[in-house]
Short mmCIF file of C-alpha atoms in Angstrom, two decimals:
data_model
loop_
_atom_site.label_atom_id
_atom_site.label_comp_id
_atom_site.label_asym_id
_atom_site.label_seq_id
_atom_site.Cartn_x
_atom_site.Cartn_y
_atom_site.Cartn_z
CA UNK A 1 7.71 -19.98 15.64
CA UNK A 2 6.27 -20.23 12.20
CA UNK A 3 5.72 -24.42 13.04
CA UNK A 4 3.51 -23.17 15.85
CA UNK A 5 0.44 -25.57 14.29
CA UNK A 6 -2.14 -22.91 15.63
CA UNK A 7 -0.75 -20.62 13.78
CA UNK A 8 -2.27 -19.21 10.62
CA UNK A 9 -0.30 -18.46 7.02
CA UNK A 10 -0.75 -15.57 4.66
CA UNK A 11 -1.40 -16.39 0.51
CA UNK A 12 2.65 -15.22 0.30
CA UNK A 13 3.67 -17.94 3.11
CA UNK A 14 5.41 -19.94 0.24
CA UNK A 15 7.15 -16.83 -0.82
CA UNK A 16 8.12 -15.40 2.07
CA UNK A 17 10.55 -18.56 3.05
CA UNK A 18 11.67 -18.77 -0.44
CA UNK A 19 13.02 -15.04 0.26
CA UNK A 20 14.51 -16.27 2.95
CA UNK A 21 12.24 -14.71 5.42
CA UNK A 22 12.89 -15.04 9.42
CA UNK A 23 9.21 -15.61 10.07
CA UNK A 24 7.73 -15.40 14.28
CA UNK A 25 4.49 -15.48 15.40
CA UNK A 26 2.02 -12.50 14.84
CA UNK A 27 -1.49 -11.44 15.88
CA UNK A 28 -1.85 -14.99 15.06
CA UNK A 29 -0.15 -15.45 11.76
CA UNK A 30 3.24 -16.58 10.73
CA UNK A 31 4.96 -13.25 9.30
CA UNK A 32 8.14 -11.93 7.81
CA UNK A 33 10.19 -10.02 11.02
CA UNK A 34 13.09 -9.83 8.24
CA UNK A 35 15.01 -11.03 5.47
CA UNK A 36 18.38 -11.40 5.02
CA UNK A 37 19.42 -7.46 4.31
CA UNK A 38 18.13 -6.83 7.58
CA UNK A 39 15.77 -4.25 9.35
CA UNK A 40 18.17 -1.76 9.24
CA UNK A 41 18.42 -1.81 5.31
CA UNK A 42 15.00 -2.37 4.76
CA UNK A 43 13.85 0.66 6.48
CA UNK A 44 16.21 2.86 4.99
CA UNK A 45 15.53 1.20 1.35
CA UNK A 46 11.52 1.90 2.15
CA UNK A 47 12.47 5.63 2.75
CA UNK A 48 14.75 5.74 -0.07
CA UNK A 49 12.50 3.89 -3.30
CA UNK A 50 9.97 1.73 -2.31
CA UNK A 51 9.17 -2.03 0.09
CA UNK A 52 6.75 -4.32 -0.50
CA UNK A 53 4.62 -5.69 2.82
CA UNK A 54 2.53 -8.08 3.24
CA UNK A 55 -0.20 -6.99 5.63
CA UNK A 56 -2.74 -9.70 4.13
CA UNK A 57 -3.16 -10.98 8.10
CA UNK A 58 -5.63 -7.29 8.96
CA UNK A 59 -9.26 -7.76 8.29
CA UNK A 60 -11.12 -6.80 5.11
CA UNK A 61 -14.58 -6.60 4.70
CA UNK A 62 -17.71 -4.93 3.43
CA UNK A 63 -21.01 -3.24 4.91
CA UNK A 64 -23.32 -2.77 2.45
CA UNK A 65 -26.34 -1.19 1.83
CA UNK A 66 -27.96 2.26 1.80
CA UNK A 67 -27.68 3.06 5.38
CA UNK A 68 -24.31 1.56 5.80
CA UNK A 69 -22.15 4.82 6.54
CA UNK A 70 -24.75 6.22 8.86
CA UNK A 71 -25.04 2.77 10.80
CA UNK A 72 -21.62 2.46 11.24
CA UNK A 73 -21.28 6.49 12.74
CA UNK A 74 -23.44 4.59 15.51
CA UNK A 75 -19.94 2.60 16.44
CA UNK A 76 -17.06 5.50 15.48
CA UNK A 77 -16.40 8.91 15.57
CA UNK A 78 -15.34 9.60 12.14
CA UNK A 79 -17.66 11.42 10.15
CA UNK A 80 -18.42 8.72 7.47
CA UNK A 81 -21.17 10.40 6.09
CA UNK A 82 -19.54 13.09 4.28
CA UNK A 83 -17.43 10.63 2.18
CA UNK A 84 -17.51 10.72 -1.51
CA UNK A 85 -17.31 7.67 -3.42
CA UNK A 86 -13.81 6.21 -3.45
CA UNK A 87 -12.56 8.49 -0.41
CA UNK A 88 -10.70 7.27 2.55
CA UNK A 89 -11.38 8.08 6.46
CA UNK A 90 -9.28 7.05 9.23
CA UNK A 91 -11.43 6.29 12.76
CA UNK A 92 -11.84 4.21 15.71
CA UNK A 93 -13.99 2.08 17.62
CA UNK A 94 -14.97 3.27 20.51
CA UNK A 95 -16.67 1.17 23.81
CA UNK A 96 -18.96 3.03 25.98
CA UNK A 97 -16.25 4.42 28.57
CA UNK A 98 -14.57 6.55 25.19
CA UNK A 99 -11.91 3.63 25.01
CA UNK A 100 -10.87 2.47 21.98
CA UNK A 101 -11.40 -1.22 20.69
CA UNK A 102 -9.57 -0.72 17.88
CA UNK A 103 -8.62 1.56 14.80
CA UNK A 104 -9.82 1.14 11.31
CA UNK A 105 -9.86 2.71 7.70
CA UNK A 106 -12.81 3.29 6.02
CA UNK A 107 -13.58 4.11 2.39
CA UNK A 108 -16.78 4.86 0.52
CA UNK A 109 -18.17 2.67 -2.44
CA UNK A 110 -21.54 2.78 -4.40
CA UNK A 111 -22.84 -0.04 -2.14
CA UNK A 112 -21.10 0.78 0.89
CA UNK A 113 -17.80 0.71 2.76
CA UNK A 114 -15.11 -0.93 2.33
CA UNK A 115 -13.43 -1.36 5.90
CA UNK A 116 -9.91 -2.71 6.89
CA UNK A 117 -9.39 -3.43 10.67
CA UNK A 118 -6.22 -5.03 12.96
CA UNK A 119 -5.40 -8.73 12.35
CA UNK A 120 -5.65 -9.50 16.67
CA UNK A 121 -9.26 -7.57 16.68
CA UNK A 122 -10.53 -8.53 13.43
CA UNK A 123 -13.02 -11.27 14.57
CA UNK A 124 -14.10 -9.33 17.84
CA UNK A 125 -14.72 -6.31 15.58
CA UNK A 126 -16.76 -7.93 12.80
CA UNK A 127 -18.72 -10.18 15.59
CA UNK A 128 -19.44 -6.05 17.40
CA UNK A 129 -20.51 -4.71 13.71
CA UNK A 130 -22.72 -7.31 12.85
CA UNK A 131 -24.26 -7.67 16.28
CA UNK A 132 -24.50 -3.84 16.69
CA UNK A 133 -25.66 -2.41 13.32
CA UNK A 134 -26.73 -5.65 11.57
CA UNK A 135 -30.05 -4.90 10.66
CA UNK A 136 -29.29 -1.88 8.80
CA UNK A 137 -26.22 -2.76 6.46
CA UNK A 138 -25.06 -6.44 5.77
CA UNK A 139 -21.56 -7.25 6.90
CA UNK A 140 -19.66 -9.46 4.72
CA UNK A 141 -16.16 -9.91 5.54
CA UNK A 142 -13.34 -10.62 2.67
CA UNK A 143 -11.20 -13.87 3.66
CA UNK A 144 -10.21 -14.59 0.32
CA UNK A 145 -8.92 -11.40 0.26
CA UNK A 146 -5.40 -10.75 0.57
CA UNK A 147 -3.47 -6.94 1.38
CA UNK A 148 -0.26 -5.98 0.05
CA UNK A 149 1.41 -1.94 1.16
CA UNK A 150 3.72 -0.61 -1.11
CA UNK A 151 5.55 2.08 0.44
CA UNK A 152 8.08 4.62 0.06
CA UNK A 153 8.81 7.67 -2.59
CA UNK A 154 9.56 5.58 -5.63
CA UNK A 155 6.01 3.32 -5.16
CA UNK A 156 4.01 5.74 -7.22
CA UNK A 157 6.70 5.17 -10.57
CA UNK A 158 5.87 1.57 -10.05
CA UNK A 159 2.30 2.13 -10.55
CA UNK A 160 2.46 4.19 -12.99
CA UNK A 161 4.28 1.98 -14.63
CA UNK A 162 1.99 -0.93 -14.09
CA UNK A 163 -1.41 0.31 -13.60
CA UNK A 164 -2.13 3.54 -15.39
CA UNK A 165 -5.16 3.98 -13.33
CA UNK A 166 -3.32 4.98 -10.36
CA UNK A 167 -1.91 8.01 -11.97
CA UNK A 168 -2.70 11.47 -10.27
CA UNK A 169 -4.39 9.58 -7.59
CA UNK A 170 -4.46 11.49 -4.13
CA UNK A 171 -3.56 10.47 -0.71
CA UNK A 172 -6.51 8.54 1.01
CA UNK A 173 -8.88 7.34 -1.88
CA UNK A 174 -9.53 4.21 -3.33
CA UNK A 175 -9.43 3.07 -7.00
CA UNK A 176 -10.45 -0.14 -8.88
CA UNK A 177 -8.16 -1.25 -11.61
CA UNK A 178 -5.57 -3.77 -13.02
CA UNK A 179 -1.93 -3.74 -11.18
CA UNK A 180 -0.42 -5.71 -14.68
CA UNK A 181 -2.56 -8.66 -15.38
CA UNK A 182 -4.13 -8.49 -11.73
CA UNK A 183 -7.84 -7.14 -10.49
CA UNK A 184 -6.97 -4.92 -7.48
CA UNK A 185 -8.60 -1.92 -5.32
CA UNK A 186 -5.64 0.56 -4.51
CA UNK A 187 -6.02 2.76 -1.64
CA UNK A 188 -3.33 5.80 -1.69
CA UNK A 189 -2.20 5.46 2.07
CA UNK A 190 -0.22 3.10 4.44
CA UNK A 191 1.63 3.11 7.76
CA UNK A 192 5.21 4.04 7.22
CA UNK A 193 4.86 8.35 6.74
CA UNK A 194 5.40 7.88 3.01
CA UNK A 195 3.62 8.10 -0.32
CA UNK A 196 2.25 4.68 -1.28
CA UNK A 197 -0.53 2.12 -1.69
CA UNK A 198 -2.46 -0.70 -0.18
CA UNK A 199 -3.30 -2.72 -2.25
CA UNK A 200 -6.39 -5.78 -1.81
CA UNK A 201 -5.89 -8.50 -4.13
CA UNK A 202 -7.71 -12.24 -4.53
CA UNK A 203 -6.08 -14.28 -2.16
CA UNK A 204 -5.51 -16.97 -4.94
CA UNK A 205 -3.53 -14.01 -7.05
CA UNK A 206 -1.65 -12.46 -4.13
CA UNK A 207 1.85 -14.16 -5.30
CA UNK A 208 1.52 -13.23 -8.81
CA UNK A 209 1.29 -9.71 -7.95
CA UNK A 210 3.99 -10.15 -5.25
CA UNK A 211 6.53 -11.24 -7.78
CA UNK A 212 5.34 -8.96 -10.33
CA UNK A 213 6.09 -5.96 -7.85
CA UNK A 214 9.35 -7.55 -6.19
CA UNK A 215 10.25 -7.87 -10.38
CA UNK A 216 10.40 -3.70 -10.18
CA UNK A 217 14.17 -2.91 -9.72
CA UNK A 218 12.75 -0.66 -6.80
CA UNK A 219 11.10 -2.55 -4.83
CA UNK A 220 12.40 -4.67 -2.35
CA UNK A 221 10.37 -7.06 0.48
CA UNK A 222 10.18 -5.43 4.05
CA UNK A 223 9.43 -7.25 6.93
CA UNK A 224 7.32 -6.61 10.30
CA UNK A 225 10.43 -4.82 11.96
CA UNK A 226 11.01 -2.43 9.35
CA UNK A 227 7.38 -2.02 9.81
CA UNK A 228 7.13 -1.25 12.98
CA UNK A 229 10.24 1.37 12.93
CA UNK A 230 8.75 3.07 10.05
CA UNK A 231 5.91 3.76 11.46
CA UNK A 232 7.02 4.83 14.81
CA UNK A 233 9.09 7.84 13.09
CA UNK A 234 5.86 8.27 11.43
CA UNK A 235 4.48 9.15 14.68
CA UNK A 236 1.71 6.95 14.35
CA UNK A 237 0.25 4.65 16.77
CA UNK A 238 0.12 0.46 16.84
CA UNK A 239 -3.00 -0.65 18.01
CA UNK A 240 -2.76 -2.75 21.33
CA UNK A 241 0.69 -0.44 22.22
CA UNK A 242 0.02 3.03 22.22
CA UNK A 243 -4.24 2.65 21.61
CA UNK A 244 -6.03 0.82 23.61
CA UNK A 245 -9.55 0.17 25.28
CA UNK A 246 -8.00 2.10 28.68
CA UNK A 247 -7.00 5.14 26.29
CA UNK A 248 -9.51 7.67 24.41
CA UNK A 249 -9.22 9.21 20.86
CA UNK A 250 -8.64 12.85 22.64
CA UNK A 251 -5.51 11.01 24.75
CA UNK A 252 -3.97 9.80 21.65
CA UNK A 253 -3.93 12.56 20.15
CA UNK A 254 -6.48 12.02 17.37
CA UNK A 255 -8.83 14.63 17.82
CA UNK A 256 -7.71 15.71 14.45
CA UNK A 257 -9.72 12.43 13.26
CA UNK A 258 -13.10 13.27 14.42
CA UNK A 259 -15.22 16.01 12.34
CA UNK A 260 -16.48 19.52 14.03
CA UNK A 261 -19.96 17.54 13.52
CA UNK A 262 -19.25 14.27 15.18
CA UNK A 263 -17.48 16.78 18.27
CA UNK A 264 -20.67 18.97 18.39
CA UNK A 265 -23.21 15.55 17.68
CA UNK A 266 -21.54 12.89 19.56
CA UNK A 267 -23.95 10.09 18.78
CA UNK A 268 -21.14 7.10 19.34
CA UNK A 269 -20.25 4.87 22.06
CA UNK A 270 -18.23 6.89 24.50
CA UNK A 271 -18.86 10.35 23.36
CA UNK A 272 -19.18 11.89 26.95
CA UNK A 273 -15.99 11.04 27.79
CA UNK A 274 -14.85 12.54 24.35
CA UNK A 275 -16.72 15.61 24.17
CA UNK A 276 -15.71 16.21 27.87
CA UNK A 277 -12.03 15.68 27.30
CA UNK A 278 -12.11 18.29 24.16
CA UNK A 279 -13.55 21.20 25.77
CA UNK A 280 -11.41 20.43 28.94
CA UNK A 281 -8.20 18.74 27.77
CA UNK A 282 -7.38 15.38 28.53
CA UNK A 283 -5.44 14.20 31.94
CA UNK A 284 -3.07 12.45 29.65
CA UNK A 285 -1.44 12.70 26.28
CA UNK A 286 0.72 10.50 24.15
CA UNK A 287 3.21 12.26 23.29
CA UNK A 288 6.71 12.32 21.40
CA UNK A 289 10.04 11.18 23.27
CA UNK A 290 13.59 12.03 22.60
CA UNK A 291 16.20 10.19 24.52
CA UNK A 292 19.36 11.54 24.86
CA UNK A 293 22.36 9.54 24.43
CA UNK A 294 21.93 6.11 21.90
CA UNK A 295 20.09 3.59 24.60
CA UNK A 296 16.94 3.26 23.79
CA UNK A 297 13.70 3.13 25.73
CA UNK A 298 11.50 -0.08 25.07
CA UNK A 299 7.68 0.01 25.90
CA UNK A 300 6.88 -0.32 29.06
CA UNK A 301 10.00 2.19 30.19
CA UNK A 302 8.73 4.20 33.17
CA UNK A 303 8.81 8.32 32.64
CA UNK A 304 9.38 10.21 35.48
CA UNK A 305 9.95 13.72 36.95
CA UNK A 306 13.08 15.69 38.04
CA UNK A 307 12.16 14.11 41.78
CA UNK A 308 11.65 10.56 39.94
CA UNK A 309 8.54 10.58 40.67
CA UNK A 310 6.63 7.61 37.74
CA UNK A 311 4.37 10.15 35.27
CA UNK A 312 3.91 7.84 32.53
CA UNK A 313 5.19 5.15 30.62
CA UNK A 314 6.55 4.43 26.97
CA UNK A 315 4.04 2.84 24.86
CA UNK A 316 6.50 2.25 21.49
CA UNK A 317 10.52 2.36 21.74
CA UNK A 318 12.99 1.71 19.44
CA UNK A 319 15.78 2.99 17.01
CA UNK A 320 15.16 5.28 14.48
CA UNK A 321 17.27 4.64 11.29
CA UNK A 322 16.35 7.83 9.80
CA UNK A 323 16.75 9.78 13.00
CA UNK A 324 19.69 7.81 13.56
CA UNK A 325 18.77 8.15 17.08
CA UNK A 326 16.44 6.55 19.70
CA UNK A 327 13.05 7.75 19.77
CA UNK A 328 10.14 6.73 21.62
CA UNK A 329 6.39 7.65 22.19
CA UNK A 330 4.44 7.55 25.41
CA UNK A 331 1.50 9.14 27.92
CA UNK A 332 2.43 11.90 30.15
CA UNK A 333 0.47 14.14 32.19
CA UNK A 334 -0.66 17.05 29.88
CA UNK A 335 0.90 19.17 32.47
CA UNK A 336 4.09 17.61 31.12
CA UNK A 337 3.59 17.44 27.31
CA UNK A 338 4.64 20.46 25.97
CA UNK A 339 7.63 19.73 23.24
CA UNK A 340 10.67 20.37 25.14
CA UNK A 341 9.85 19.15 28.35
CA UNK A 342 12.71 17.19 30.13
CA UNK A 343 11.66 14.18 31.91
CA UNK A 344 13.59 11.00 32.71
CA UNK A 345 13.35 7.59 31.31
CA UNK A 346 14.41 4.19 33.58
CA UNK A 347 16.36 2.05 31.55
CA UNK A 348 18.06 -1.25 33.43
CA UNK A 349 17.51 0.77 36.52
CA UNK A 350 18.91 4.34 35.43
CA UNK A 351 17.40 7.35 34.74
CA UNK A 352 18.55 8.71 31.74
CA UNK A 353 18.00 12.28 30.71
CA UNK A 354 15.47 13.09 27.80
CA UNK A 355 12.66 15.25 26.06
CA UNK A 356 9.04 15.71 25.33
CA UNK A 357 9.12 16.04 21.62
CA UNK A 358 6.89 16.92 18.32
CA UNK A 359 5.72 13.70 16.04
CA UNK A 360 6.47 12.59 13.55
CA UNK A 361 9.92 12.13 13.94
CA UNK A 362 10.57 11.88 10.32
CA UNK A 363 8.01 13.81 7.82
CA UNK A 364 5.19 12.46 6.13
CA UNK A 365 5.95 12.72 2.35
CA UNK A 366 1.75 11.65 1.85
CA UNK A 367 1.13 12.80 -2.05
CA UNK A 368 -2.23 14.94 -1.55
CA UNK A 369 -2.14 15.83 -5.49
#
C-alpha cells in the first residue's frame, strides 16, 4: 500500500488523498487505482467530456544535440529522422533478438528530442541510451518534471479555454505555451483512444495546474483502473502485459510504427528478426478477443482450439464499459488470427466459447486537424 516506505510519491500525492483517492502500489509509485465515483464512472465520464491523470511516475527526458535523432535510430525502429520540429513518433526499443525493452514517444525539438518512456523501465532505459549512444547526443533526464493526460472529447474546449496556443493543434505534435498561469509543453496524444493532451509541467507547479484543470466543470480525476480499461478498448498495448522483451514489434502488431525506410534499412538492434518476420509473417500475433457471455478473461487465461488444445494466452482482460461487454487481447498462432475465428478461453477451469476480433474495441476519436 501507499505506506509501503520504498515506495515513491508523485508532485499530486497530497492531492490525490485529499480527493479521496484509493492509492496501491505502482511501477514503484504510490498511484490513484480510483476515487470515490468509481472505475466504472470514471471511464465512462473520460469517454463522455474529459479526466484528468496523473501519469507524472513515466520517464521524461532529453537527448540533445545535432546528431540526436540519428543516434537514437541506432536503438529503435521508428524513423526519427524525418520528424519536423514539434512532431510526435511512437517506437520501441528493441534488444538484439527483435524483443522489445520497452515502448516510448518521441518528439522533435530544435535541440533534440524530447522522449517519454514507462515508469518500471525508465532507469534501465536511460542507463541503455546513455551507455549506447552517449557520445553522440547528451542525455539529460527531467525529474523535476511532472506529466499530467487530459483525455476525452471535451479536453480540447478546456484548452482552448485556457491556453489559446493549443488551438487547431493536431494529433501527435508538441507545443510550448502557458496552460493559465502555468509553463507547459502539450503533446496532442494519450492512451485512452480519445482526443486529448499530455501535458509536462515543473514538478513544483504540477498541483496548481491540477486544480486549475479539476476547476473545469468537465473535467473530472481518473484513476489507474479507468486507465487501464480505456486503453484496452483502445486496442493498445501496456508495456510489460501485452509487449515484452520475448515479443517483437511485427508480433504486436506494430508494423504500422516502423517507416518503409527503417523496413528496407534495418540498422537497429534486432532488425533480422524484424525484417524476417515482415516479408514472412510472424508465428504469432496479438490479436483482439471477444468473449461470449459476461465472464471475463483475465491475463494469463489460456486460448485454445476446438480439441482444447493451449494456442495462446490473454495478455490484457477485463470489462469494457463502453462495450458493455468483456473484451480481451492476446497472442495466437497467425494461423488462428483472422477476425472471426472461434477459439476457447479457460476461465476457473471452463472453456468458454469466444472470437478472434478487430481492435480497437471502441474507436479512436484522435483529432488529426
Amino acid at each position: 500500500m501507499s505506506d509501503d516506505e520504498n515506495l515513491k510519491f508523485t508532485p499530486l500525492d497530497a492531492l490525490h488523498r485529499s480527493l479521496g483517492a484509493k492509492m496501491v502500489p505502482f511501477a514503484g509509485y504510490a498511484m490513484p487505482v480510483h476515487y470515490p465515483a468509481g472505475i466504472l464512472n470514471e471511464h465512462l465520464h473520460t469517454r463522455a467530456a474529459a479526466g484528468l491523470f496523473d501519469v507524472s511516475h513515466m520517464g521524461q527526458a532529453l537527448l540533445l544535440g545535432p546528431d540526436a535523432a540519428t543516434a537514437l535510430e541506432t536503438l529503435v525502429p521508428g524513423d526519427l529522422q524525418v520528424l519536423k520540429e514539434g512532431a510526435t513518433r511512437y517506437t520501441q526499443l528493441t534488444d538484439d533478438n527483435g524483443g522489445i525493452l520497452d515502448d516510448l514517444m518521441a518528439t522533435k525539438r530544435n535541440d533534440g528530442l524530447y522522449l517519454v518512456v514507462n515508469a518500471a523501465c525508465k532507469d534501465a532505459d536511460f542507463a541503455r541510451i546513455d551507455a549506447k549512444i552517449g557520445s553522440r547526443a547528451k542525455l539529460v533526464r527531467l525529474d523535476d518534471r511532472a506529466l499530467l493526460a487530459l483525455q476525452g472529447p471535451k479536453a480540447a474546449e478546456v484548452m482552448a479555454r485556457l491556453a489559446p496556443d493549443s488551438v487547431g493543434q493536431k494529433f501527435m505534435t508538441l507545443r510550448a505555451g502557458k496552460i493559465g498561469a502555468f509553463d507547459c509543453w502539450f503533446t496532442r496524444s494519450g492512451y485512452t483512444g480519445e482526443d486529448g493532451y499530455e501535458i509536462s509541467v515543473p514538478a513544483s507547479q504540477a498541483e496548481g495546474l491540477a486544480k486549475l484543470l479539476l476547476d473545469q466543470p468537465e473535467v473530472k480525476p481518473i484513476g489507474l483502473g479507468a486507465r487501464d480499461s480505456l486503453r484496452l478498448e483502445a486496442g493498445l498495448c501496456l508495456y510489460g502485459h501485452d509487449i515484452d522483451t520475448t515479443t517483437s514489434p511485427i508480433e504486436a502488431d506494430l508494423v504500422w510504427s516502423i517507416s518503409k525506410r527503417r523496413r528496407a534499412e534495418g540498422g537497429f538492434p534486432g532488425a533480422a528478426r524484424v525484417q524476417k518476420e515482415l516479408a514472412d509473417g510472424p508465428s504469432r500475433k496479438r490479436v483482439g478477443i471477444l468473449p461470449e457471455g459476461r465472464a471475463p478473461a483475465r491475463e494469463g487465461t489460456e486460448i485454445v482450439d476446438a480439441n482444447g488444445n493451449k494456442i495462446g494466452i490473454v495478455t490484457s482482460g477485463g470489462f469494457g464499459p463502453t462495450v458493455n461487454g468483456p473484451i480481451a487481447m492476446g497472442y495466437v498462432p497467425a494461423s488462428f488470427a483472422q477476425p472471426g475465428t472461434p477459439v476457447g478461453l479457460v476461465v476457473r477451469g471452463k472453456t468458454l466459447p469466444a472470437k478472434i476480433a478487430g481492435m480497437p474495441f471502441a474507436p479512436h476519436r484522435y483529432f488529426r486537424g
